[in-house]
XYZ file of C-alpha atoms in Angstrom:
403
model
C 34.812 -33.955 -103.183
C 33.348 -36.415 -105.697
C 33.017 -39.195 -103.044
C 31.239 -36.510 -100.858
C 28.937 -34.725 -103.251
C 28.168 -37.743 -105.459
C 28.706 -40.852 -103.179
C 26.409 -42.965 -105.260
C 27.969 -42.142 -108.506
C 30.213 -44.912 -109.805
C 31.613 -42.852 -112.605
C 33.453 -39.648 -112.127
C 33.579 -38.538 -115.712
C 31.503 -35.351 -115.077
C 33.678 -34.436 -112.116
C 36.779 -35.082 -114.116
C 35.754 -32.904 -116.969
C 34.823 -30.120 -114.517
C 38.388 -30.443 -112.916
C 40.098 -30.306 -116.206
C 38.277 -27.103 -117.131
C 39.194 -25.661 -113.706
C 42.879 -26.841 -114.413
C 42.612 -24.667 -117.747
C 41.818 -21.509 -115.881
C 44.671 -22.343 -113.230
C 42.171 -22.874 -110.286
C 43.068 -26.457 -109.577
C 46.204 -28.855 -110.089
C 46.762 -32.449 -109.633
C 49.005 -33.088 -106.456
C 49.504 -36.871 -106.480
C 48.136 -40.041 -108.120
C 47.160 -42.663 -105.492
C 48.124 -46.430 -105.898
C 44.514 -47.056 -107.343
C 45.393 -44.533 -110.090
C 42.804 -41.806 -108.595
C 44.204 -38.366 -108.935
C 44.344 -36.259 -105.794
C 43.395 -32.616 -106.881
C 43.877 -29.421 -104.768
C 43.192 -25.682 -105.333
C 45.853 -23.454 -106.583
C 46.454 -20.091 -104.829
C 44.327 -18.471 -107.311
C 41.600 -21.049 -106.938
C 42.077 -20.763 -103.202
C 41.338 -17.078 -103.294
C 38.266 -17.781 -105.496
C 36.638 -20.261 -103.241
C 37.278 -18.175 -100.271
C 35.269 -15.371 -101.877
C 32.637 -17.840 -102.968
C 32.062 -19.847 -99.683
C 33.183 -17.713 -96.663
C 30.421 -15.056 -96.987
C 28.017 -18.121 -96.838
C 29.645 -19.289 -93.634
C 31.701 -22.083 -95.249
C 35.018 -22.540 -93.844
C 37.859 -23.375 -96.531
C 40.879 -25.239 -95.711
C 44.358 -24.062 -95.661
C 46.175 -23.463 -98.979
C 48.021 -26.662 -100.112
C 51.304 -25.085 -101.458
C 53.602 -26.730 -103.902
C 56.639 -28.480 -102.530
C 59.555 -29.616 -104.488
C 62.311 -32.187 -104.020
C 65.368 -29.833 -103.283
C 67.618 -32.417 -105.485
C 65.730 -33.221 -108.313
C 63.196 -30.291 -108.404
C 60.325 -32.585 -108.836
C 57.113 -31.754 -107.562
C 56.243 -33.495 -104.377
C 52.756 -34.830 -103.268
C 51.542 -34.233 -99.898
C 52.410 -37.130 -97.409
C 49.117 -37.295 -96.110
C 47.115 -37.686 -99.562
C 45.709 -41.165 -98.423
C 44.828 -40.116 -95.012
C 42.889 -37.130 -96.505
C 41.210 -39.374 -98.912
C 40.200 -41.563 -95.926
C 38.898 -38.471 -94.080
C 36.710 -37.495 -97.209
C 35.477 -41.025 -97.551
C 34.382 -41.186 -93.949
C 32.406 -37.834 -94.405
C 30.847 -39.333 -97.722
C 29.810 -42.541 -95.881
C 28.172 -40.439 -93.074
C 26.426 -38.247 -95.419
C 25.190 -41.057 -97.497
C 23.489 -42.311 -94.180
C 21.937 -39.111 -93.643
C 24.319 -38.076 -90.850
C 25.430 -34.489 -91.666
C 24.814 -32.211 -94.448
C 27.499 -31.822 -97.120
C 28.277 -28.533 -95.616
C 27.999 -29.515 -92.165
C 31.651 -31.175 -92.153
C 34.790 -29.454 -91.200
C 38.408 -30.738 -91.316
C 41.437 -30.022 -89.511
C 39.377 -28.146 -86.796
C 42.010 -26.843 -83.928
C 41.367 -27.183 -80.181
C 43.943 -25.103 -78.126
C 44.805 -26.492 -74.871
C 45.948 -24.437 -71.784
C 49.683 -25.055 -72.543
C 49.226 -23.731 -75.917
C 49.151 -27.040 -77.868
C 46.514 -27.269 -80.758
C 44.965 -30.704 -81.142
C 43.385 -30.815 -84.470
C 40.429 -33.001 -85.297
C 40.566 -34.926 -88.759
C 36.785 -34.317 -89.181
C 33.885 -32.452 -87.315
C 30.285 -33.414 -88.115
C 27.239 -31.561 -87.044
C 24.004 -33.540 -87.729
C 21.439 -32.375 -85.205
C 18.501 -33.916 -87.393
C 20.087 -37.334 -87.265
C 20.530 -37.168 -83.370
C 24.320 -36.050 -83.554
C 24.418 -32.445 -82.712
C 28.180 -32.660 -82.947
C 30.914 -35.302 -83.075
C 34.913 -35.180 -83.446
C 36.411 -37.819 -85.718
C 39.784 -39.021 -85.749
C 40.799 -41.315 -88.870
C 43.577 -43.525 -88.530
C 45.215 -45.679 -90.976
C 47.388 -47.378 -88.448
C 49.951 -44.635 -88.925
C 50.074 -43.752 -85.310
C 50.966 -46.091 -82.252
C 47.709 -46.995 -80.208
C 49.175 -44.835 -77.110
C 49.350 -41.941 -79.304
C 45.657 -42.173 -79.719
C 45.342 -42.410 -76.046
C 47.063 -39.030 -75.778
C 44.876 -37.596 -78.313
C 41.895 -38.779 -76.269
C 43.354 -37.269 -73.238
C 43.861 -33.898 -74.881
C 40.182 -33.752 -75.947
C 39.177 -34.694 -72.484
C 41.619 -31.695 -71.093
C 40.126 -29.421 -73.618
C 36.476 -30.177 -72.521
C 37.385 -29.086 -69.154
C 38.779 -25.766 -70.027
C 37.081 -22.404 -69.124
C 36.781 -19.466 -71.414
C 39.086 -16.342 -71.233
C 36.149 -14.265 -69.999
C 34.923 -16.595 -67.429
C 33.585 -15.068 -64.050
C 36.326 -14.318 -61.528
C 34.545 -16.604 -58.881
C 34.481 -19.427 -61.305
C 38.099 -19.061 -62.206
C 38.986 -19.030 -58.532
C 36.957 -21.973 -57.804
C 38.835 -24.129 -60.427
C 42.107 -22.798 -58.992
C 41.071 -23.560 -55.481
C 41.583 -27.508 -55.816
C 42.260 -30.228 -58.342
C 39.049 -31.497 -60.032
C 36.925 -28.399 -59.083
C 36.318 -27.854 -62.744
C 33.753 -30.658 -62.268
C 31.488 -28.557 -60.142
C 31.354 -26.058 -63.089
C 28.501 -26.606 -65.335
C 29.152 -27.450 -68.960
C 27.305 -24.207 -70.028
C 30.064 -22.155 -68.432
C 32.931 -24.331 -70.154
C 34.879 -23.331 -73.259
C 33.599 -26.147 -75.352
C 29.806 -24.838 -75.132
C 31.194 -21.675 -76.847
C 32.422 -23.731 -79.631
C 29.908 -26.370 -80.177
C 26.095 -26.982 -79.456
C 24.963 -29.169 -76.595
C 25.256 -32.664 -77.378
C 21.832 -33.877 -76.032
C 23.491 -36.198 -73.957
C 25.780 -36.341 -70.668
C 29.435 -35.956 -71.067
C 31.872 -33.952 -73.219
C 31.926 -33.815 -76.901
C 31.659 -37.328 -78.550
C 34.829 -38.682 -80.311
C 34.948 -41.363 -82.819
C 38.086 -43.391 -84.017
C 37.578 -44.608 -87.538
C 40.340 -47.123 -88.582
C 41.099 -47.511 -92.407
C 43.484 -49.639 -94.487
C 44.389 -51.879 -91.500
C 43.605 -55.555 -90.275
C 40.929 -56.571 -87.778
C 43.435 -57.796 -85.326
C 45.356 -54.452 -85.422
C 42.096 -52.696 -84.771
C 41.122 -54.961 -81.853
C 44.683 -54.435 -80.376
C 44.390 -50.519 -80.720
C 40.904 -50.621 -79.212
C 42.201 -52.754 -76.249
C 44.873 -50.212 -75.605
C 42.284 -47.257 -75.850
C 39.894 -48.987 -73.316
C 42.665 -49.842 -70.877
C 45.121 -46.780 -70.889
C 42.222 -44.371 -71.748
C 39.849 -45.407 -69.125
C 40.148 -42.181 -67.211
C 38.861 -40.226 -69.983
C 36.010 -42.284 -71.374
C 34.802 -44.233 -68.495
C 31.664 -43.143 -66.321
C 31.717 -43.263 -62.560
C 29.660 -44.435 -59.903
C 27.157 -41.778 -58.593
C 27.584 -40.544 -55.113
C 24.329 -41.803 -53.806
C 22.722 -42.397 -50.219
C 21.426 -45.731 -51.953
C 24.733 -47.202 -53.354
C 23.235 -50.712 -53.401
C 20.032 -49.821 -55.062
C 21.781 -47.402 -57.759
C 23.660 -49.159 -60.545
C 23.394 -46.186 -62.953
C 26.830 -44.462 -64.083
C 27.809 -40.893 -64.178
C 28.900 -39.747 -67.587
C 28.838 -36.170 -66.950
C 32.997 -35.815 -67.003
C 33.616 -38.449 -69.746
C 34.363 -38.276 -73.453
C 32.006 -40.738 -75.183
C 34.094 -42.791 -77.551
C 32.872 -44.862 -80.341
C 35.088 -46.871 -82.816
C 34.467 -48.488 -86.352
C 36.298 -48.926 -89.621
C 35.969 -47.330 -92.921
C 35.416 -50.541 -94.522
C 32.586 -51.483 -92.326
C 31.072 -47.949 -93.092
C 31.554 -48.525 -96.920
C 30.021 -52.241 -96.651
C 27.261 -51.812 -94.376
C 26.543 -47.878 -94.146
C 27.254 -45.502 -91.476
C 23.491 -45.811 -90.336
C 24.034 -49.608 -89.514
C 25.121 -51.269 -86.436
C 28.928 -50.739 -87.033
C 29.787 -48.373 -84.077
C 31.090 -49.804 -80.844
C 31.209 -47.812 -77.698
C 34.334 -48.112 -75.402
C 33.405 -50.216 -72.259
C 30.590 -52.089 -74.104
C 30.329 -55.315 -76.144
C 28.806 -55.445 -79.483
C 28.123 -53.068 -82.033
C 25.369 -50.594 -82.281
C 24.011 -47.780 -84.338
C 25.726 -44.449 -83.920
C 23.021 -42.977 -81.784
C 22.507 -45.918 -79.778
C 26.104 -46.178 -79.078
C 26.153 -42.425 -78.080
C 23.092 -42.751 -75.675
C 23.537 -43.573 -72.071
C 20.711 -45.883 -71.047
C 22.626 -46.527 -67.906
C 23.112 -42.824 -67.221
C 21.389 -39.974 -65.566
C 17.876 -40.844 -66.597
C 18.289 -44.144 -64.902
C 19.846 -42.822 -61.770
C 16.876 -40.368 -61.151
C 14.586 -43.428 -61.520
C 16.604 -45.593 -59.425
C 17.166 -42.951 -56.767
C 13.408 -42.163 -56.678
C 12.539 -45.713 -56.312
C 15.184 -46.242 -53.583
C 14.059 -43.308 -51.645
C 10.440 -44.260 -51.705
C 11.461 -47.826 -50.680
C 13.434 -46.169 -47.793
C 10.543 -44.190 -46.786
C 8.183 -47.288 -46.727
C 10.630 -49.192 -44.740
C 11.356 -46.105 -42.201
C 7.514 -45.775 -42.096
C 7.084 -49.622 -41.245
C 9.671 -49.405 -38.588
C 8.053 -46.438 -36.966
C 4.643 -48.010 -37.137
C 6.156 -51.208 -35.323
C 7.392 -48.902 -32.448
C 4.125 -46.990 -32.212
C 2.889 -47.601 -28.577
C -0.288 -49.500 -27.680
C -2.571 -48.246 -24.709
C -2.356 -50.397 -21.793
C -5.990 -49.595 -20.822
C -7.958 -50.060 -24.221
C -5.519 -51.549 -26.495
C -5.663 -49.019 -29.211
C -2.588 -47.639 -30.908
C -1.360 -44.100 -30.045
C -2.260 -41.497 -32.593
C 0.735 -39.274 -34.100
C -0.488 -36.432 -31.948
C -0.599 -38.432 -28.605
C 2.690 -40.085 -29.528
C 4.216 -36.768 -29.982
C 2.790 -35.385 -26.687
C 4.357 -38.264 -24.471
C 7.841 -38.080 -26.275
C 8.435 -34.132 -26.657
C 9.908 -32.639 -23.462
C 7.848 -29.498 -23.327
C 4.622 -31.589 -23.518
C 5.580 -34.693 -21.782
C 5.551 -33.063 -18.544
C 1.554 -32.363 -18.831
C 0.986 -35.638 -20.727
C -0.268 -37.466 -17.682
C 0.113 -41.217 -17.750
C 2.142 -41.829 -20.653
C 0.916 -45.485 -21.089
C -2.513 -44.633 -22.132
C -3.813 -43.267 -25.286
C -5.324 -39.947 -26.167
C -8.932 -40.886 -25.731
C -8.287 -42.836 -22.379
C -6.224 -39.581 -21.367
C -9.149 -37.526 -22.189
C -11.501 -39.658 -20.076
C -8.968 -39.425 -17.079
C -8.762 -35.446 -17.640
C -12.620 -35.422 -17.735
C -12.805 -37.300 -14.383
C -10.381 -35.214 -12.788
C -12.086 -32.123 -14.211
C -15.421 -33.301 -12.734
C -13.926 -34.137 -9.335
C -12.127 -30.905 -9.195
C -15.459 -29.175 -10.146
C -17.343 -30.983 -7.639
C -14.831 -30.268 -4.837
C -15.051 -26.478 -6.064
C -18.865 -26.327 -5.591
C -18.770 -27.919 -2.302
C -16.132 -25.457 -1.184
C -18.198 -22.474 -2.280
C -21.597 -23.757 -0.665
C -22.797 -21.669 2.338
C -22.505 -23.317 5.781
C -25.532 -24.976 7.370
C -27.045 -23.233 10.574
C -26.005 -24.375 14.127
C -28.853 -26.371 16.348
C -30.028 -23.707 19.067
C -31.747 -24.535 22.639
C -35.496 -25.793 22.806
C -37.698 -22.718 22.853
C -40.146 -23.927 25.253
C -37.550 -24.825 27.862
C -36.080 -21.712 28.153
C -39.178 -19.702 28.678
C -40.085 -22.025 31.565
C -36.811 -21.015 33.420
C -37.553 -17.421 33.357
C -41.229 -18.141 34.446
C -39.998 -19.881 37.659
C -37.400 -17.299 38.472
C -39.945 -14.519 38.400
């Protein structure tokens, strides 16, 4: 706690004096002494009860009581086997806090994540630092006491936990997930269990996970990271987007992946947690934490590339269509869209006339046809001209001679 609450204080006399005072009141006890002669203090049963009364009403979680354990033969008080690990966890939290990543009351340790088979995967440390661009991140602190493949299994369990539904999930959602393998990927993250526990990360994917290695060599870290990258690829690696333009879209789909970053406690202590000391699995080089967690080749790039590819495809199709546009055999003009449609659609093609001429030429033909038809109609409607009769004088002369 001294490292977390007073990270820049090189002398712990004030903290030691307070601990001694608490010890006099039977609220704390020394559990172990580390190799560097620093003492590991823990709460007694009485102190644990007092801490719960003080902190839990304020929403601050208190860790489980560390009970005394004695050697069955000698009766000597035994220290916990993970005191060095606990110190590494606290030191990691202190370095994050020193860099402005997380409030000192924004850290939780030993947070359980129950899987479908009942197994509980406990995170060594959980930090919530929305103001630093890290709304939530899980941390596993490894002093190389675990095999690299054990860390892969931890990664798998966090990935599986991120795919669970809450117990009160809607029936149609449960039925969808049970219908086929991988159907959970069609369920929005807002409907999954992890969103009941943690806030949105502000990025694609599941809850970020960090592996912090401590008290080990650079070679061992490199070997462990290589195993994580290869054996754990299914859980951290993004996928290709299912796009209509696969050659144009190089973005990656991170929505079902666990963002995994790695660093060492020694780097955090030397350079600070805000420096470029974090490496994202699948990338080369080290970045700041927020840069490592961001996905510059993710969904934002996908939307931009998809839009550009779609626009380019529309331009290409428009150019190809324009190249196919008919040209009037009479005047040489290109057909309008209306005339082109008129000669190609079956219901209008039967009345389109000469399909090799454009709209204006077709209008001229129609005008001539209508003019000819009108002339014929007028001619047919005109009264007949009178027939030629006999000459008048000649007829009268005949009658005159007969009388």
